[in-house]
């Protein structure tokens, strides 16, 4: 196996992992976020190869380009997004995508440079969150479960800031920060607390279990499983089915548990 590092025309660092043998017809090109998705794929690569499928991993650093690349046929599949975000992208851009299966959950964490617990957050505290509307519901539900706010009972997973009915501490919300920049906002002490997706937290050297003052539940009924997405006509491709089966295997599940210590949680089938 050989590793190659290149800069794509989009200016992104791209890490390709290619099997030394096998023809192009059997090579599956998969786009992934650096952490943990590309790392999980790199661990699984020899297991997938054992099943007769070689993979090429293209590593991305944002949430937009992997779907654009999939739509343009530059990728056969991608692995970076949860199902509600995928659904929102399909609705917004008209992508003809479907998901082939959920692999893991990345609980969102609330981080603060100044406060050691949510109970210490002051009245009027500024909470910084992603500009990804698909994440707002899960964030607000998490804050409700922590007792910080109360939502309209009909809001559900699509809850928005406008659905907050009770805000006893007059928290303020800044929801215009790109998800990849949230660790920088935290490191620079912006706001009183910052909600960071676990993949970006891990990539920035943060441990969601040790460093967050509150963490989203990763129970089996959490709807935010990260999925393998593909063109709708390709989800039954045997290579993609093999990819999903291997990523759900006991070997890969054990790797995720041991490597990320519950900061990334395998999906319960």
Coordinates of N, CA, C and O in Angstrom, one line a residue, residues 73-163:
X73 N -19.5 13.5 -9.5 CA -19.0 12.2 -9.9 C -17.5 12.0 -9.5 O -16.9 11.0 -10.0
X74 N -16.9 13.0 -8.8 CA -15.5 12.8 -8.4 C -15.4 11.8 -7.2 O -14.2 11.3 -7.0
X75 N -16.4 11.5 -6.5 CA -16.4 10.5 -5.5 C -17.5 9.5 -5.8 O -18.5 9.7 -6.4
X76 N -17.3 8.3 -5.3 CA -18.3 7.2 -5.3 C -19.2 7.2 -4.1 O -20.3 6.8 -4.1
X77 N -18.6 7.8 -3.0 CA -19.4 7.8 -1.7 C -18.7 8.9 -0.8 O -17.6 9.2 -1.1
X78 N -19.4 9.3 0.2 CA -18.7 10.1 1.2 C -19.2 9.7 2.6 O -20.2 9.1 2.8
X79 N -18.4 10.1 3.5 CA -18.5 9.7 4.9 C -18.1 10.8 5.8 O -16.9 11.0 6.1
X80 N -19.1 11.7 6.2 CA -18.7 12.9 7.0 C -19.9 13.5 7.7 O -19.8 14.3 8.6
X81 N -21.1 13.1 7.2 CA -22.3 13.9 7.6 C -23.4 13.0 8.3 O -23.4 11.8 8.0
X82 N -24.2 13.6 9.1 CA -25.3 12.9 9.7 C -26.5 13.0 8.8 O -26.6 13.8 7.9
X83 N -27.5 12.1 9.1 CA -28.7 12.0 8.2 C -29.5 13.3 8.0 O -29.8 13.7 6.9
X84 N -29.8 14.1 9.1 CA -30.5 15.3 9.0 C -29.8 16.3 8.1 O -30.4 17.1 7.3
X85 N -28.4 16.4 8.2 CA -27.7 17.3 7.4 C -27.8 16.9 5.9 O -28.0 17.7 5.0
X86 N -27.6 15.6 5.7 CA -27.7 15.0 4.3 C -29.1 15.4 3.7 O -29.2 15.8 2.6
X87 N -30.2 15.2 4.5 CA -31.5 15.5 4.0 C -31.6 17.0 3.7 O -32.3 17.4 2.7
X88 N -31.0 17.8 4.5 CA -31.1 19.3 4.3 C -30.4 19.7 3.0 O -30.8 20.6 2.2
X89 N -29.3 19.0 2.7 CA -28.5 19.3 1.5 C -29.2 18.8 0.3 O -29.2 19.5 -0.8
X90 N -29.9 17.7 0.4 CA -30.7 17.2 -0.7 C -31.8 18.1 -1.1 O -32.1 18.5 -2.2
X91 N -32.5 18.6 0.0 CA -33.6 19.6 -0.2 C -33.1 20.9 -0.8 O -33.7 21.5 -1.7
X92 N -31.9 21.4 -0.3 CA -31.4 22.7 -0.7 C -30.8 22.7 -2.1 O -31.0 23.6 -2.9
X93 N -30.1 21.6 -2.5 CA -29.4 21.6 -3.7 C -30.0 20.6 -4.8 O -29.5 20.6 -5.9
X94 N -30.9 19.8 -4.4 CA -31.5 18.9 -5.3 C -30.6 17.7 -5.6 O -30.8 17.1 -6.7
X95 N -29.7 17.4 -4.7 CA -28.9 16.2 -4.9 C -29.7 14.9 -5.0 O -30.7 14.8 -4.3
X96 N -29.3 14.0 -5.9 CA -29.9 12.7 -6.0 C -29.1 11.7 -5.2 O -28.5 10.8 -5.7
X97 N -29.1 11.9 -3.8 CA -28.3 11.1 -2.9 C -29.2 10.3 -2.0 O -30.4 10.6 -1.8
X98 N -28.6 9.2 -1.5 CA -29.3 8.4 -0.4 C -28.2 7.9 0.5 O -27.0 8.0 0.1
X99 N -28.6 7.5 1.7 CA -27.5 6.9 2.5 C -27.6 5.4 2.5 O -28.7 4.8 2.5
X100 N -26.4 4.8 2.6 CA -26.3 3.3 2.6 C -26.3 2.7 4.0 O -26.3 1.5 4.1
X101 N -26.2 3.6 5.0 CA -26.2 3.0 6.4 C -25.4 4.0 7.3 O -24.5 4.6 7.0
X102 N -25.9 4.0 8.6 CA -25.2 4.8 9.6 C -24.1 4.0 10.3 O -24.1 2.8 10.4
X103 N -23.0 4.7 10.6 CA -21.8 4.1 11.1 C -21.5 4.5 12.6 O -21.3 3.7 13.4
X104 N -21.5 5.8 12.9 CA -21.2 6.2 14.2 C -21.9 7.6 14.6 O -22.4 8.3 13.7
X105 N -21.9 7.9 15.8 CA -22.4 9.2 16.3 C -21.3 10.0 17.0 O -20.4 9.4 17.7
X106 N -21.3 11.3 16.7 CA -20.3 12.2 17.3 C -21.0 13.2 18.2 O -21.5 14.2 17.7
X107 N -21.1 12.9 19.5 CA -21.8 13.8 20.3 C -21.2 15.2 20.3 O -20.0 15.4 20.4
X108 N -22.0 16.2 20.2 CA -21.6 17.6 20.2 C -21.3 18.0 21.7 O -22.0 17.6 22.6
X109 N -20.3 18.8 21.9 CA -19.9 19.2 23.2 C -20.0 20.7 23.4 O -19.8 21.5 22.4
X110 N -20.2 21.2 24.6 CA -20.2 22.6 25.0 C -18.9 22.9 25.7 O -18.6 22.3 26.7
X111 N -18.1 23.8 25.2 CA -16.8 24.1 25.7 C -16.7 25.6 26.2 O -17.3 26.5 25.6
X112 N -16.0 25.8 27.2 CA -15.8 27.1 27.8 C -14.4 27.3 28.3 O -13.9 26.4 29.0
X113 N -13.8 28.5 28.0 CA -12.5 28.8 28.6 C -12.6 29.3 30.0 O -11.7 29.3 30.8
X114 N -13.8 29.9 30.3 CA -14.0 30.6 31.6 C -14.8 29.9 32.6 O -14.7 30.2 33.8
X115 N -15.6 28.9 32.2 CA -16.5 28.3 33.2 C -16.3 26.8 33.2 O -16.2 26.1 32.1
X116 N -16.3 26.2 34.4 CA -16.0 24.8 34.5 C -17.3 23.9 34.5 O -17.2 22.6 34.5
X117 N -18.4 24.5 34.5 CA -19.7 23.7 34.4 C -20.8 24.6 33.8 O -20.6 25.8 33.9
X118 N -21.8 24.0 33.4 CA -22.9 24.8 32.9 C -23.6 25.6 34.0 O -24.2 26.7 33.7
X119 N -23.5 25.2 35.2 CA -24.1 25.9 36.3 C -23.4 27.2 36.6 O -24.0 28.1 37.2
X120 N -22.2 27.3 36.1 CA -21.4 28.6 36.3 C -21.6 29.6 35.2 O -21.2 30.8 35.3
X121 N -22.3 29.2 34.1 CA -22.6 30.2 33.1 C -23.4 31.4 33.6 O -24.4 31.2 34.3
X122 N -22.9 32.6 33.3 CA -23.6 33.8 33.9 C -24.9 34.1 33.2 O -25.1 33.7 32.0
X123 N -25.7 35.0 33.8 CA -26.9 35.5 33.1 C -26.4 36.3 31.9 O -25.5 37.0 31.9
X124 N -27.1 36.0 30.8 CA -26.8 36.7 29.5 C -25.6 36.1 28.8 O -25.1 36.7 27.9
X125 N -25.2 34.9 29.2 CA -24.0 34.3 28.6 C -24.2 34.2 27.1 O -25.3 33.8 26.6
X126 N -23.2 34.4 26.3 CA -23.2 34.2 24.8 C -22.8 32.8 24.5 O -21.7 32.3 24.8
X127 N -23.7 32.1 23.8 CA -23.4 30.7 23.3 C -23.2 30.8 21.8 O -24.1 31.2 21.1
X128 N -22.0 30.3 21.4 CA -21.7 30.3 20.0 C -21.9 28.9 19.4 O -21.6 27.9 20.0
X129 N -22.6 28.9 18.2 CA -22.9 27.6 17.6 C -22.8 27.6 16.1 O -22.6 28.7 15.5
X130 N -22.8 26.5 15.5 CA -22.6 26.4 14.1 C -23.6 27.1 13.3 O -24.8 27.2 13.7
X131 N -23.3 27.5 12.1 CA -24.3 28.1 11.2 C -25.0 27.0 10.4 O -25.9 27.3 9.5
X132 N -24.7 25.7 10.7 CA -25.4 24.6 10.0 C -26.8 24.4 10.7 O -26.9 23.9 11.8
X133 N -27.8 24.9 10.0 CA -29.2 24.8 10.5 C -29.5 23.4 10.9 O -30.3 23.1 11.9
X134 N -29.0 22.4 10.2 CA -29.3 21.0 10.5 C -28.8 20.6 11.8 O -29.3 19.6 12.4
X135 N -27.9 21.3 12.4 CA -27.4 21.0 13.8 C -28.1 21.8 14.9 O -28.0 21.5 16.1
X136 N -28.9 22.8 14.5 CA -29.5 23.6 15.6 C -30.5 22.8 16.4 O -30.5 23.0 17.7
X137 N -31.3 22.0 15.9 CA -32.2 21.2 16.7 C -31.5 20.3 17.7 O -31.9 20.4 18.9
X138 N -30.5 19.6 17.3 CA -29.8 18.8 18.3 C -29.1 19.6 19.4 O -29.1 19.2 20.5
X139 N -28.6 20.7 19.0 CA -27.9 21.6 20.0 C -29.0 22.1 21.0 O -28.7 22.1 22.2
X140 N -30.1 22.6 20.5 CA -31.1 23.2 21.4 C -31.7 22.1 22.3 O -32.0 22.3 23.4
X141 N -31.9 20.9 21.7 CA -32.4 19.8 22.5 C -31.4 19.4 23.6 O -31.8 19.2 24.8
X142 N -30.2 19.4 23.3 CA -29.1 19.2 24.3 C -29.2 20.2 25.4 O -29.1 19.9 26.6
X143 N -29.3 21.5 25.0 CA -29.4 22.6 26.0 C -30.6 22.5 26.9 O -30.6 22.8 28.1
X144 N -31.7 22.0 26.3 CA -32.9 21.8 27.0 C -32.8 20.7 28.0 O -33.2 20.8 29.2
X145 N -32.1 19.6 27.6 CA -31.9 18.5 28.5 C -31.0 18.9 29.7 O -31.1 18.3 30.7
X146 N -30.1 19.9 29.4 CA -29.2 20.3 30.5 C -29.9 21.4 31.4 O -29.3 21.9 32.3
X147 N -31.2 21.7 31.1 CA -32.0 22.6 31.9 C -31.7 24.1 31.7 O -32.2 24.9 32.4
X148 N -31.0 24.4 30.5 CA -30.7 25.8 30.3 C -31.9 26.5 29.6 O -32.0 27.8 29.8
X149 N -32.7 25.8 28.8 CA -33.8 26.4 28.1 C -35.0 25.4 28.0 O -34.8 24.3 28.4
X150 N -36.1 25.9 27.6 CA -37.3 25.1 27.3 C -37.7 25.4 25.9 O -37.9 26.6 25.6
X151 N -38.0 24.4 25.1 CA -38.4 24.6 23.7 C -39.9 24.4 23.6 O -40.5 23.7 24.4
X152 N -40.5 24.9 22.5 CA -41.8 24.6 22.2 C -42.0 23.1 22.0 O -41.1 22.4 21.4
X153 N -43.0 22.5 22.6 CA -43.1 21.0 22.7 C -43.2 20.4 21.3 O -43.0 19.2 21.2
X154 N -43.6 21.2 20.3 CA -43.7 20.6 19.0 C -42.5 20.9 18.1 O -42.5 20.5 16.9
X155 N -41.4 21.4 18.6 CA -40.3 21.8 17.8 C -39.5 20.6 17.3 O -39.2 20.5 16.1
X156 N -39.3 19.6 18.2 CA -38.6 18.4 17.7 C -37.2 18.6 17.2 O -36.5 19.6 17.5
X157 N -36.7 17.7 16.3 CA -35.3 17.8 15.9 C -35.1 19.0 14.9 O -33.9 19.3 14.7
X158 N -36.1 19.6 14.5 CA -36.0 20.8 13.6 C -36.1 22.1 14.4 O -36.3 23.1 13.8
X159 N -35.9 22.0 15.7 CA -36.0 23.2 16.5 C -35.1 24.3 16.1 O -34.0 24.0 15.6
X160 N -35.5 25.5 16.2 CA -34.7 26.7 15.9 C -34.7 27.6 17.1 O -35.5 27.4 18.0
X161 N -33.8 28.6 17.1 CA -33.7 29.5 18.2 C -35.1 30.1 18.5 O -35.4 30.4 19.7
X162 N -35.8 30.4 17.5 CA -37.1 31.0 17.7 C -38.1 30.1 18.4 O -39.1 30.6 18.9
X163 N -37.8 28.8 18.5 CA -38.7 27.9 19.3 C -38.4 27.9 20.8 O -39.0 27.1 21.5

